[in-house]
RNA sequence: CGGGGCGUAGCGCAGCCUGGUAGCGCAUCUGCUUUGGGAGCAGAGGGCCGGAGGUUCGAAUCCUCUCGCCCCGACCA
């Protein structure tokens, strides 16, 4: 490709609304352009990178015998009503009507459609397993799209679905996909790790997320500092703490705490640490109010709390709802003297509290010197807290660290959730009918490119790894009006093309500085500069990632390029 | 949906408080010079000041409503 013919428009200045490095550089390097909130156009160089990732995904998916299909984006409401998700999915599901006033939605995911296809054809255990995937556009009407391709409303996803006669067969495909995902993200040059994950609203049992490690990530991951354990903090279990040695009981007292309502304020005011305070949080669940108790220096894990309560809807109570339960304004809730009916959930961490502080359920009053059993019974406790730095690893007991990650892939064992709802059944060798066992597997294609940029950039721009780069090598022709230089550059260009390489020839009539700045910004891995040395048969070569320059004869330029691309 | 902020040339912004000819930098176009890290000079084009109402002799500026965008939160295969 000749730069003079390429539709590529780089920006000197960063658009003001870009926040993340990857978002800024994708806009500045002309890979994408925003159309509206959460909607992006992929421009030629951006699409090239997308296509490179897609090609890797296809190769690895085909290698594990998954077959590619393409399913409609617009899907009939009936199918979603049949699975029950028409009502459950909420506002992320963009609903629309056709000219006959029939209801449709834009597919945020394709379990319903794929299950409908498979149930229509597959009758016998002999026809299973079936493993289909597609690479296509999804639409989710996100509450708050942000960070460019990292969280957009319309996005490209590889989604795969497998159908099995039993759990063992599903497990084989799950493991094969797990392996394929590892190879895909390795080939993309990413620093990532698979982590145990929550199954979320899609349902199912086992689940792993593939997380690219990056400070900009929206997910927090608990990683063991000693073993290979890694889990989304939403899921990572927190064990029952060791019992503390008994302290001398203090008297129960009500003390004024004027203007102090947060755990930190109250603890500081009373000269204690947050770990000596019992935090009492009021939630509203679908079955009524929930009072959650936890040690003051910890946070409630709402995912765990929901699971413990067996409910799908949970939110913080409003000020009025809090007042109804505690009889006091927000900030003075405690476990003693609550009124009305509510469900109590206590975290394991409260068991070790002695002589602790809690709200008195009275305006600007707290209780001190509270002790379990003397002042109130110790409730049954469960694990409803968020794991924190230095908590013990659930596998080996060594401390965990909390790291940030970008979720680029997710594998689920779905079980029979959709096959039951949509009646996708097969007949076994005994003539008995069973719902198919399903798995589903996703990769965010655009997000993978964005994550790649998060991990590979410097102050001047993107530093693409070869497999994801829009072009693998760039020839910078310093002066296109110089016949010698032009001839040399053209010769190398044609030679590299004959090698089947993605090569970009910067033949623009621009000053060298402009070309160098653009080259760094768009991040092509190998650069060949044809300049002053051309008259002596020499060119200058360098790698974007380290910028070390070497002068090589034109005759060995192609060979050197091939060698550098492998390094 | 709650809180905050912003809409002025393709991009980045000033002007608004205190109403009176719509500006700056970059980009674009023309010419000359320049050619190894975002060139210099000279000239030119480009605006419903997000939209609709209102106040006023007069509105980018003041008021009301609306639409869009961004940030924080809640939410999220």
XYZ file of C-alpha atoms (C1' of nucleotides) in Angstrom:
644
model
C 0.000 0.000 0.000
C 1.161 3.479 -0.850
C 0.591 6.067 1.842
C -0.302 8.616 -0.828
C -3.325 6.463 -1.727
C -4.201 5.350 1.796
C -7.233 6.844 3.516
C -5.366 7.681 6.681
C -5.751 10.915 8.573
C -3.696 11.326 11.695
C -4.434 13.980 14.288
C -1.819 16.183 15.875
C -4.023 16.979 18.809
C -5.950 14.580 20.986
C -9.730 14.902 20.854
C -10.815 16.244 24.223
C -13.280 13.496 25.068
C -10.788 10.626 24.888
C -9.701 9.356 28.262
C -7.790 6.101 27.796
C -4.422 5.784 26.081
C -5.792 3.265 23.599
C -8.778 5.480 22.815
C -6.572 8.548 22.293
C -4.095 6.759 20.066
C -6.754 4.978 18.024
C -8.379 8.333 17.295
C -5.107 10.163 16.690
C -3.702 7.454 14.472
C -6.854 7.492 12.350
C -7.901 3.906 13.103
C -11.407 4.779 14.228
C -13.816 7.669 14.208
C -16.720 8.273 16.525
C -20.147 8.553 14.977
C -22.169 8.900 18.181
C -21.903 7.808 21.791
C -20.622 4.230 21.784
C -20.674 3.984 17.991
C -17.419 3.907 16.048
C -16.463 3.569 12.409
C -13.444 1.426 11.666
C -11.200 3.204 9.166
C -8.756 1.360 6.885
C -5.828 0.943 9.276
C -8.099 0.174 12.230
C -9.962 -2.424 10.215
C -6.664 -3.976 9.150
C -5.785 -4.593 12.796
C -9.288 -5.910 13.462
C -8.933 -8.277 10.503
C -5.592 -9.537 11.784
C -7.113 -10.459 15.114
C -10.101 -12.016 13.360
C -7.788 -14.156 11.238
C -5.981 -15.456 14.314
C -9.310 -16.200 15.998
C -10.584 -18.044 12.921
C -7.473 -20.165 12.626
C -7.599 -21.243 16.234
C -11.345 -21.814 16.271
C -11.231 -23.858 13.085
C -8.319 -25.820 14.542
C -10.568 -27.093 17.347
C -13.282 -28.005 14.825
C -15.622 -25.122 15.453
C -17.457 -24.075 12.286
C -18.115 -20.520 11.285
C -21.640 -19.258 10.648
C -23.224 -15.818 10.557
C -26.456 -15.078 12.376
C -28.842 -12.140 11.975
C -28.372 -9.051 14.112
C -32.094 -8.368 14.127
C -33.935 -11.028 16.062
C -37.637 -11.672 16.647
C -39.079 -10.939 20.086
C -40.818 -14.338 20.184
C -37.504 -16.137 20.517
C -36.454 -13.948 23.400
C -39.844 -14.350 25.038
C -39.435 -18.093 24.736
C -36.095 -18.010 26.577
C -37.532 -15.591 29.112
C -34.910 -12.961 28.414
C -37.236 -10.499 26.665
C -38.350 -9.432 30.141
C -35.114 -10.129 32.012
C -32.554 -8.452 29.787
C -33.530 -4.899 30.591
C -32.670 -1.739 28.752
C -29.442 -3.011 27.247
C -31.602 -4.890 24.785
C -32.462 -2.422 22.052
C -35.994 -3.188 20.963
C -37.554 -2.131 17.696
C -40.606 -2.702 15.582
C -40.922 -3.440 11.907
C -43.506 -1.945 9.525
C -46.027 -4.576 10.589
C -45.578 -3.483 14.203
C -43.870 -6.753 15.102
C -41.292 -6.598 17.887
C -37.616 -7.303 17.309
C -34.379 -6.641 19.107
C -30.788 -6.050 18.074
C -28.827 -9.100 19.180
C -26.659 -8.425 22.238
C -25.691 -12.103 22.150
C -26.938 -15.074 20.147
C -27.824 -17.972 22.448
C -31.458 -17.887 21.359
C -30.786 -17.844 17.618
C -28.144 -20.559 17.681
C -30.247 -22.787 19.930
C -33.163 -22.332 17.580
C -31.004 -23.463 14.665
C -29.617 -26.515 16.411
C -32.973 -27.638 17.790
C -34.362 -27.425 14.289
C -31.857 -29.923 12.873
C -30.393 -32.096 15.598
C -32.464 -35.017 16.886
C -30.004 -37.755 17.828
C -27.045 -38.135 20.154
C -25.211 -39.328 17.015
C -25.260 -35.773 15.626
C -23.633 -34.243 18.697
C -21.474 -32.468 19.570
C -22.117 -29.396 17.432
C -19.778 -26.411 17.717
C -20.602 -23.223 15.782
C -19.192 -19.726 15.998
C -19.475 -16.385 14.270
C -17.578 -13.119 14.142
C -20.169 -10.411 13.943
C -21.514 -7.155 15.285
C -23.326 -7.073 18.609
C -25.392 -4.260 20.002
C -25.817 -3.586 23.685
C -27.396 -0.333 24.710
C -24.890 0.274 27.495
C -25.865 2.677 30.257
C -22.591 4.464 29.838
C -20.437 3.657 26.841
C -16.873 4.850 27.337
C -13.224 4.406 26.512
C -13.667 4.055 22.739
C -13.671 0.454 21.585
C -13.225 -0.720 25.162
C -16.882 -0.315 25.993
C -18.914 0.637 22.974
C -22.547 -0.096 22.238
C -21.959 -1.646 18.843
C -18.945 -3.931 18.819
C -17.427 -6.892 17.019
C -17.448 -10.153 18.880
C -16.498 -13.713 18.185
C -19.186 -15.780 19.831
C -19.177 -19.560 19.822
C -21.717 -22.075 21.079
C -21.338 -25.792 21.639
C -23.978 -28.498 22.173
C -23.318 -31.816 23.899
C -24.859 -35.039 25.123
C -23.298 -34.825 28.588
C -21.072 -32.830 30.912
C -17.954 -34.801 30.032
C -18.301 -33.919 26.378
C -18.942 -30.270 27.213
C -15.874 -30.340 29.403
C -13.698 -31.536 26.512
C -14.891 -28.681 24.293
C -14.590 -26.199 27.157
C -10.987 -27.252 27.698
C -10.240 -27.181 23.969
C -11.658 -23.657 23.750
C -9.750 -22.632 26.853
C -6.591 -23.816 25.098
C -7.496 -22.063 21.856
C -8.124 -18.802 23.733
C -4.727 -19.046 25.370
C -3.125 -19.494 21.955
C -5.130 -16.619 20.442
C -4.118 -14.098 23.072
C -0.535 -15.341 23.095
C -0.387 -14.894 19.337
C -1.716 -11.349 19.746
C 1.292 -10.636 21.932
C -0.769 -9.888 25.037
C 0.157 -10.187 28.695
C -2.994 -11.871 29.956
C -4.251 -14.504 32.305
C -7.334 -16.668 32.531
C -9.233 -16.063 35.759
C -12.148 -17.748 37.479
C -15.218 -15.646 36.931
C -18.797 -15.020 37.871
C -21.315 -16.443 35.439
C -23.475 -13.325 35.595
C -26.923 -13.032 34.135
C -26.200 -15.345 31.214
C -26.375 -18.194 33.723
C -24.523 -21.459 33.967
C -21.873 -23.111 36.100
C -18.160 -22.851 35.313
C -16.682 -19.771 33.752
C -13.312 -18.240 33.039
C -12.494 -14.753 31.873
C -9.389 -13.957 29.868
C -7.974 -10.795 31.336
C -5.367 -8.569 29.752
C -3.379 -7.046 32.569
C -3.612 -3.250 32.376
C -4.109 -0.479 34.908
C -6.876 0.910 32.733
C -8.882 -2.301 33.106
C -12.389 -2.083 34.485
C -12.178 -5.413 36.322
C -10.319 -6.169 39.528
C -8.612 -9.538 39.755
C -7.281 -11.281 42.825
C -3.992 -12.921 41.843
C -2.059 -15.170 44.157
C 1.532 -14.009 44.704
C 2.728 -17.596 45.007
C 0.575 -20.000 42.974
C -1.289 -19.646 39.682
C -4.654 -18.829 41.298
C -6.460 -15.863 39.774
C -10.112 -14.925 40.096
C -12.357 -11.979 39.508
C -12.811 -10.246 42.873
C -16.553 -10.702 42.382
C -15.997 -14.421 42.822
C -12.879 -14.920 44.951
C -13.893 -16.511 48.247
C -12.933 -15.025 51.604
C -12.561 -17.655 54.326
C -13.759 -17.615 57.907
C -11.140 -15.644 59.888
C -9.140 -17.158 62.724
C -10.706 -16.558 66.117
C -9.097 -13.791 68.126
C -8.085 -14.230 71.746
C -10.841 -12.892 73.996
C -10.491 -9.332 75.221
C -11.743 -7.933 78.535
C -15.361 -6.943 77.924
C -16.064 -3.233 78.035
C -19.448 -1.839 79.028
C -21.993 -1.153 76.318
C -22.329 2.624 75.943
C -24.198 5.026 73.716
C -21.920 7.894 72.725
C -22.636 11.051 70.737
C -20.948 11.211 67.327
C -22.021 14.601 66.010
C -21.631 14.917 62.269
C -19.745 11.626 62.012
C -21.483 9.008 59.928
C -18.966 7.187 57.726
C -16.979 4.320 59.229
C -13.736 6.267 58.798
C -15.109 9.402 60.470
C -16.624 7.516 63.396
C -13.509 5.378 63.924
C -11.228 8.414 63.849
C -13.553 10.379 66.144
C -13.590 7.571 68.716
C -9.862 6.950 68.415
C -10.313 3.471 66.977
C -9.522 1.745 63.691
C -12.142 0.958 61.031
C -11.604 -2.739 61.835
C -13.202 -2.149 65.253
C -16.399 -0.853 63.692
C -19.297 -2.956 62.462
C -20.566 -1.607 59.142
C -24.316 -1.944 58.690
C -25.626 -1.497 55.158
C -29.264 -1.463 54.155
C -30.184 -2.843 50.740
C -33.496 -3.331 49.035
C -33.900 -6.714 47.397
C -36.712 -8.116 45.338
C -38.054 -9.846 48.478
C -37.765 -6.806 50.776
C -35.125 -5.019 52.814
C -31.776 -6.640 53.495
C -29.461 -5.662 56.358
C -25.854 -6.595 55.648
C -23.218 -6.625 58.392
C -19.475 -6.541 57.753
C -16.309 -5.426 59.496
C -15.750 -1.714 58.937
C -12.554 -1.983 56.900
C -14.108 -4.399 54.388
C -16.605 -3.930 51.559
C -19.717 -5.912 50.732
C -19.549 -7.987 47.562
C -22.991 -7.461 46.116
C -22.622 -10.347 43.688
C -21.979 -12.740 46.569
C -24.755 -11.146 48.613
C -27.256 -11.626 45.794
C -26.212 -15.211 45.356
C -26.471 -15.837 49.109
C -29.973 -14.408 49.139
C -30.931 -16.191 45.934
C -32.172 -13.027 44.257
C -31.463 -11.211 40.975
C -32.248 -7.660 42.001
C -30.458 -5.749 44.716
C -29.820 -2.064 45.246
C -28.833 0.271 48.052
C -31.890 1.370 50.028
C -33.094 4.933 49.614
C -32.808 7.388 52.484
C -36.508 6.858 53.276
C -36.157 3.076 53.259
C -33.147 3.309 55.577
C -35.075 5.560 57.955
C -37.953 3.061 58.027
C -35.656 0.226 59.129
C -33.343 2.115 61.489
C -35.520 4.952 62.695
C -32.619 7.299 62.016
C -31.093 9.130 59.061
C -28.502 7.353 56.917
C -25.166 6.948 58.689
C -26.223 5.683 62.105
C -27.439 2.176 61.339
C -26.466 -0.649 63.659
C -27.637 -4.188 64.363
C -29.252 -3.383 67.744
C -32.759 -1.983 67.704
C -33.721 -2.387 64.063
C -37.428 -2.425 63.352
C -39.766 -4.023 60.880
C -39.120 -7.136 58.854
C -35.868 -7.606 56.975
C -33.396 -10.305 55.987
C -30.118 -10.246 57.905
C -26.879 -11.234 56.173
C -23.637 -11.144 58.137
C -20.158 -11.602 56.739
C -17.706 -14.022 58.346
C -15.508 -11.044 59.244
C -17.904 -9.886 61.986
C -17.274 -12.971 64.134
C -13.929 -11.737 65.435
C -15.269 -8.342 66.521
C -15.043 -7.612 70.235
C -15.880 -4.423 72.092
C -16.881 -3.030 68.729
C -18.593 0.107 67.529
C -21.844 0.282 65.558
C -24.537 2.805 64.819
C -27.159 3.280 67.541
C -30.060 3.716 65.084
C -30.387 7.204 66.577
C -29.339 10.474 64.959
C -25.666 11.259 65.738
C -25.287 8.391 68.222
C -23.146 5.264 68.094
C -22.766 2.331 70.486
C -19.349 1.296 71.769
C -18.188 -1.764 73.662
C -20.607 -4.088 71.866
C -19.952 -7.796 72.335
C -21.623 -10.719 70.632
C -23.904 -12.906 72.738
C -23.866 -10.459 75.675
C -25.488 -7.581 73.763
C -26.956 -9.431 70.801
C -26.710 -12.949 69.412
C -23.983 -13.678 66.908
C -25.858 -14.243 63.652
C -25.051 -17.046 61.229
C -22.307 -15.706 58.989
C -21.463 -16.273 55.353
C -18.985 -14.973 52.796
C -20.302 -11.719 51.357
C -17.214 -9.539 51.261
C -14.863 -8.407 48.520
C -11.430 -9.944 48.714
C -8.703 -7.392 49.456
C -4.959 -7.143 49.041
C -3.072 -9.636 51.268
C -6.101 -11.823 51.937
C -5.076 -15.488 51.812
C -5.189 -17.262 48.462
C -8.115 -19.727 48.460
C -5.862 -22.352 46.876
C -2.567 -22.094 48.760
C -3.041 -19.554 51.556
C -0.341 -17.145 50.432
C -1.325 -13.477 50.143
C -3.148 -12.307 47.029
C -2.600 -9.042 45.197
C -5.326 -7.089 43.429
C -4.597 -6.238 39.813
C -6.620 -4.560 37.090
C -7.604 -6.340 33.929
C -9.452 -5.889 30.653
C -11.834 -8.735 29.884
C -11.133 -9.782 26.293
C -12.570 -13.280 26.389
C -15.030 -15.296 28.392
C -15.842 -19.013 28.371
C -18.958 -20.420 30.059
C -20.456 -23.773 30.757
C -24.090 -22.910 30.217
C -25.597 -26.270 31.046
C -29.228 -26.628 29.989
C -30.470 -23.117 30.697
C -31.263 -22.312 27.078
C -31.810 -25.823 25.754
C -34.509 -26.362 28.381
C -36.155 -23.008 27.835
C -36.145 -23.445 24.058
C -36.689 -27.196 24.142
C -33.509 -28.163 22.311
C -33.472 -31.899 22.982
C -31.821 -34.993 21.592
C -32.619 -38.690 21.873
C -29.994 -40.862 23.535
C -29.024 -44.428 22.704
C -31.809 -45.709 24.976
C -34.447 -43.659 23.200
C -34.711 -41.180 26.059
C -35.014 -37.435 25.399
C -32.653 -34.994 27.118
C -31.957 -31.277 26.820
C -28.610 -30.588 25.162
C -25.745 -29.441 27.379
C -24.392 -26.127 26.143
C -21.265 -24.020 26.359
C -20.687 -20.513 25.072
C -17.462 -18.671 24.359
C -16.855 -15.020 23.484
C -13.984 -12.796 22.410
C -14.231 -9.029 22.050
C -12.333 -8.355 18.832
C -12.174 -4.557 19.004
C -11.479 -4.704 22.708
C -8.565 -7.042 22.032
C -7.016 -4.469 19.690
C -7.627 -1.716 22.253
C -6.145 -3.846 25.043
C -3.148 -4.528 22.828
C -2.568 -0.779 22.508
C -3.000 -0.294 26.276
C -0.103 -2.695 26.742
C 2.017 -1.571 23.791
C 2.601 2.161 23.465
C 4.995 4.940 24.355
C 4.855 8.713 24.431
C 5.010 8.938 20.642
C 2.276 6.479 19.831
C 1.364 2.848 19.385
C 4.013 0.122 19.431
C 2.104 -2.669 17.703
C 3.227 -6.254 18.017
C 3.605 -7.714 14.526
C 0.486 -9.946 14.566
C -1.899 -7.059 15.307
C -0.187 -4.253 13.370
C -2.099 -2.816 10.401
C 1.100 -3.133 8.362
C 4.112 -5.162 9.354
C 6.678 -2.865 7.783
C 6.989 0.709 6.627
C 9.312 2.231 4.078
C 9.946 5.893 4.758
C 11.019 7.540 1.530
C 12.721 10.692 2.724
C 12.525 12.663 -0.495
C 10.211 11.390 -3.250
C 11.678 13.976 -5.644
C 15.061 12.324 -5.462
C 15.201 9.782 -8.272
C 17.822 7.595 -6.606
C 15.942 7.411 -3.315
C 12.644 6.751 -5.065
C 14.080 3.989 -7.171
C 15.642 2.320 -4.138
C 12.426 2.588 -2.120
C 10.307 1.207 -4.957
C 12.694 -1.704 -5.357
C 12.468 -2.636 -1.681
C 8.699 -2.110 -1.739
C 8.208 -4.541 -4.612
C 10.593 -7.015 -3.047
C 8.673 -7.006 0.240
C 5.358 -7.317 -1.592
C 6.718 -10.407 -3.362
C 7.399 -11.862 0.090
C 3.691 -11.475 0.791
C 4.253 -8.867 3.477
C 1.936 -6.042 4.510
C 4.128 -3.148 3.545
C 3.352 0.542 3.581
C 5.425 2.872 1.416
C 5.380 6.446 2.680
C 5.695 8.129 -0.719
C 4.017 11.362 0.336
C 5.562 14.666 -0.575
C 5.948 15.583 3.067
C 8.887 16.699 5.133
C 10.781 13.891 6.877
C 9.698 15.044 10.327
C 6.047 14.609 9.444
C 6.686 11.096 8.166
C 8.620 10.073 11.240
C 5.977 11.408 13.602
C 3.219 9.579 11.735
C 5.292 6.404 11.630
C 5.716 6.442 15.399
C 2.068 7.277 15.986
C 0.617 4.441 13.921
C 3.183 2.053 15.312
C 4.294 -0.165 12.441
C 6.834 -2.665 13.848
C 9.640 -2.489 11.251
C 10.754 0.746 9.622
C 13.057 1.089 6.636
C 14.277 4.601 5.951
C 15.466 5.329 2.425
C 17.415 8.578 2.589
C 20.871 9.964 2.090
C 22.487 6.530 2.183
C 20.605 5.398 -0.906
C 23.293 6.739 -3.242
C 25.753 4.349 -1.561
C 23.279 1.480 -1.628
C 22.505 1.700 2.105
C 19.236 2.050 4.052
C 18.527 2.491 7.742
C 16.342 -0.032 9.531
C 14.830 0.023 13.014
C 12.194 -1.562 15.201
C 9.427 0.631 16.550
C 9.708 -1.000 19.944
C 13.312 -0.081 20.709
C 14.240 2.387 17.956
C 17.731 0.897 17.605
C 18.966 1.813 14.154
C 21.103 -0.316 11.944
C 22.448 0.567 8.531
C 22.172 -2.249 6.027
C 22.922 -2.624 2.325
C 19.883 -2.515 0.077
C 20.726 -6.007 -1.108
C 20.093 -7.530 2.333
C 17.175 -5.294 3.288
C 14.442 -7.829 2.561
C 16.259 -10.588 4.368
C 16.811 -8.299 7.381
C 13.125 -7.331 7.379
C 12.086 -10.970 7.555
C 14.529 -11.547 10.381
C 13.355 -8.490 12.338
C 9.703 -9.476 11.955
C 10.475 -12.758 13.665
C 12.374 -11.160 16.565
C -31.267 7.181 36.402
C -28.551 10.658 40.353
C -24.317 14.317 40.674
C -20.834 17.518 37.848
C -19.002 19.711 33.287
C -18.991 21.049 28.079
C -21.385 22.373 23.044
C -18.101 28.743 19.005
C -14.329 26.558 11.559
C -12.120 19.571 10.339
C -9.199 19.352 15.478
C -7.733 22.053 20.091
C -9.536 26.420 22.331
C -10.484 32.088 23.612
C -14.595 35.479 23.639
C -19.770 35.058 27.636
C -19.150 37.523 33.964
C -19.838 43.472 32.122
C -24.932 42.494 25.243
C -22.645 46.423 20.130
C -18.310 44.154 13.054
C -16.941 36.248 15.598
C -11.333 35.476 17.043
C -6.448 32.433 18.009
C -3.307 27.920 17.130
C -3.193 23.580 14.153
C -5.280 21.598 9.658
C -7.042 22.974 4.326
C -6.133 25.725 -0.625
C -2.508 28.965 -3.906
C 2.527 30.718 -4.750
C 7.768 30.925 -3.619
C 11.624 28.978 -0.549
C 12.815 24.544 2.333
C 13.657 18.747 2.647
C 16.610 13.203 8.260
C 12.066 14.275 13.667
C 5.044 17.635 13.097
C 9.219 24.023 8.094
C 9.339 29.670 6.674
C 7.149 33.790 4.176
C 2.957 35.876 1.491
C -2.048 35.320 0.337
C -7.015 32.732 0.420
C -11.260 29.841 1.745
C -14.058 27.939 5.635
C -19.142 29.577 11.031
C -27.338 29.119 11.491
C -21.646 30.428 18.123
C -25.952 22.643 19.103
C -31.515 23.735 18.442
C -36.226 26.415 19.787
C -38.497 30.218 22.285
C -38.029 34.777 25.157
C -35.831 39.730 27.060
C -33.607 43.878 24.192
C -32.992 49.011 19.400
C -29.363 44.978 19.244
C -27.932 38.199 21.844
C -22.300 33.647 20.975
C -22.974 36.659 25.497
C -28.849 37.414 29.737
C -33.499 34.041 30.796
C -36.519 29.443 29.777
C -36.973 24.894 27.411
C -34.750 21.205 24.527
C -31.005 18.014 22.033
C -26.096 16.097 22.047
C -21.390 14.904 24.258
C -17.943 13.915 28.403
C -16.667 12.718 33.628
C -18.065 10.408 38.621
C -21.668 6.985 40.642
C -25.248 3.117 40.341
C -25.485 -0.914 36.419
C -23.266 -4.595 33.103
C -22.565 -11.355 28.234
